[in-house]
Coordinates of C-alpha atoms in Angstrom, one line a residue:
X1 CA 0.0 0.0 0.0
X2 CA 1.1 3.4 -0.9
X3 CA 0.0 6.4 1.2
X4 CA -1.4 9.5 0.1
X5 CA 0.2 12.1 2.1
X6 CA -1.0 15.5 2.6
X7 CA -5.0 14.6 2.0
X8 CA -7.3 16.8 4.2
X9 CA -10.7 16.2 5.3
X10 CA -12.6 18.0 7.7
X11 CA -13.3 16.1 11.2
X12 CA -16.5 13.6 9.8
X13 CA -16.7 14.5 6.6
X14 CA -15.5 13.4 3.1
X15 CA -15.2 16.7 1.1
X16 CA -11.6 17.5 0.1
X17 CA -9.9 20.3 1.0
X18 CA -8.0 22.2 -1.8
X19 CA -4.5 21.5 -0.1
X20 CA -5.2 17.7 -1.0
X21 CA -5.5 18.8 -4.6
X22 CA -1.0 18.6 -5.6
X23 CA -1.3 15.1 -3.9
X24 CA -4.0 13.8 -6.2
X25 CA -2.9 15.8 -9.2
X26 CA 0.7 13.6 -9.2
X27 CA -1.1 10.2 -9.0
X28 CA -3.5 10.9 -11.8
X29 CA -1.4 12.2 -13.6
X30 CA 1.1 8.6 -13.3
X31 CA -2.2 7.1 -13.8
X32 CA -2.7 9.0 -16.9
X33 CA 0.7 7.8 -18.3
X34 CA -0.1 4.4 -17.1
X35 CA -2.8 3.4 -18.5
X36 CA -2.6 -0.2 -17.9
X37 CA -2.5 0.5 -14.1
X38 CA -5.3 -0.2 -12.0
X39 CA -5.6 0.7 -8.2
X40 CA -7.8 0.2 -5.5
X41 CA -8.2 3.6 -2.8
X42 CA -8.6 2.4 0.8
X43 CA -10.3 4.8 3.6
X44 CA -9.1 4.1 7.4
X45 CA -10.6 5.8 10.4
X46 CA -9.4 6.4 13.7
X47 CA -11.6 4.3 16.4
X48 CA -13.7 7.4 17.5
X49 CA -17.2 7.1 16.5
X50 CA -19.5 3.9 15.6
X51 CA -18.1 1.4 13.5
X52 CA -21.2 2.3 11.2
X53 CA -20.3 5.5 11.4
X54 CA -16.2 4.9 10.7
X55 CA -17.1 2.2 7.7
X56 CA -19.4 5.0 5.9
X57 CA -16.8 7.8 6.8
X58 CA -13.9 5.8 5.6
X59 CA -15.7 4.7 2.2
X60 CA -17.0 8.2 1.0
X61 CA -13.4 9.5 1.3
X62 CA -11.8 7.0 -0.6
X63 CA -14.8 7.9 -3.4
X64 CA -13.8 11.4 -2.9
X65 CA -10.4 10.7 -4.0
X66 CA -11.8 8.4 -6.9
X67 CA -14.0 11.4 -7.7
X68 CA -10.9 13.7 -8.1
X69 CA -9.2 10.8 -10.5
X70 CA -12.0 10.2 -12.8
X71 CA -12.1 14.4 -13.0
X72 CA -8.9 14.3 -13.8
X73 CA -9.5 11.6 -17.2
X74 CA -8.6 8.4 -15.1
X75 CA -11.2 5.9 -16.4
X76 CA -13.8 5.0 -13.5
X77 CA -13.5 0.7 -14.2
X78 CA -9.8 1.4 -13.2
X79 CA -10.4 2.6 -9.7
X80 CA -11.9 0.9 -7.0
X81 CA -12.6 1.8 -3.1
X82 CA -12.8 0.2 -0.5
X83 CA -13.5 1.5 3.3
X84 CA -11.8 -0.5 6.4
X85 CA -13.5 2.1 8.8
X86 CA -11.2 1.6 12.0
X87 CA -10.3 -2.0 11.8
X88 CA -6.7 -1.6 9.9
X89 CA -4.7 0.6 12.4
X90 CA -1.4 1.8 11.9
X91 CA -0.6 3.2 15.8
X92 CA -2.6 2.8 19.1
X93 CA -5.6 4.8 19.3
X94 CA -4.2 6.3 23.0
X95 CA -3.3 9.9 21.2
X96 CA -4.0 12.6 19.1
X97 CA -0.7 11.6 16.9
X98 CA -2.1 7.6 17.1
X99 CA -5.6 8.5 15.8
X100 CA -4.0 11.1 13.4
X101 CA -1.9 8.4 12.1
X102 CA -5.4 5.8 11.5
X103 CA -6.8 9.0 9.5
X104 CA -5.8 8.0 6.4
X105 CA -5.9 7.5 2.3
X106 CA -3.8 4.8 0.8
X107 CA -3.8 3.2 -3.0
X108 CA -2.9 0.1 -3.9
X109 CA -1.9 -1.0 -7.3
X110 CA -3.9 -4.2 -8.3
X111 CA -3.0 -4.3 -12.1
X112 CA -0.6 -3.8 -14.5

């Protein structure tokens, strides 16, 4: 898995923030060059909040991200999500740095 640094959502919500946008500009455009590459976006969660609520959160953020690539002429059938919610940590859920940690947007490339 490959991590998406520097993607930003708001506490609980799935909207981007504009300061995500350089991130996801430099993996459509690989994707753009590769065209035989296919990827899947995974959404984690800290463990605050239902695990309804996590699963949900984590899956509309990796279609965020998907939303951005097919925006940016990635084909929609070569991106798939998936949402763990909070049951893939990273780091203990004990601190602000643990759950920031959790809070994240990886890709994984599934074809080539």
């Amino acid at each position: 898995n490959i991590n998406l640094n520097n993607i930003f959502f708001d506490v609980g919500k799935a909207v981007l923030h504009g300061e995500s946008f350089a991130e996801l500009s430099k993996l459509s455009t690989m994707l753009n060059k590769n065209p035989s590459v296919n990827i899947v976006i995974e959404g984690h969660t800290d463990d605050q909040g239902s695990d309804e609520l996590n699963d949900a959160l984590s899956l509309h953020r990796a279609q965020a991200v998907k939303n951005f690539l097919t925006a940016k002429g990635v084909a929609d059938k070569r991106v798939a999500v998936k949402g763990f919610g909070k049951r893939v940590p990273v780091a203990a859920n004990n601190s602000d740095e643990g759950r920031g940690k959790n809070r994240r947007v990886v890709f994984r490339i599934v074809a080539k």
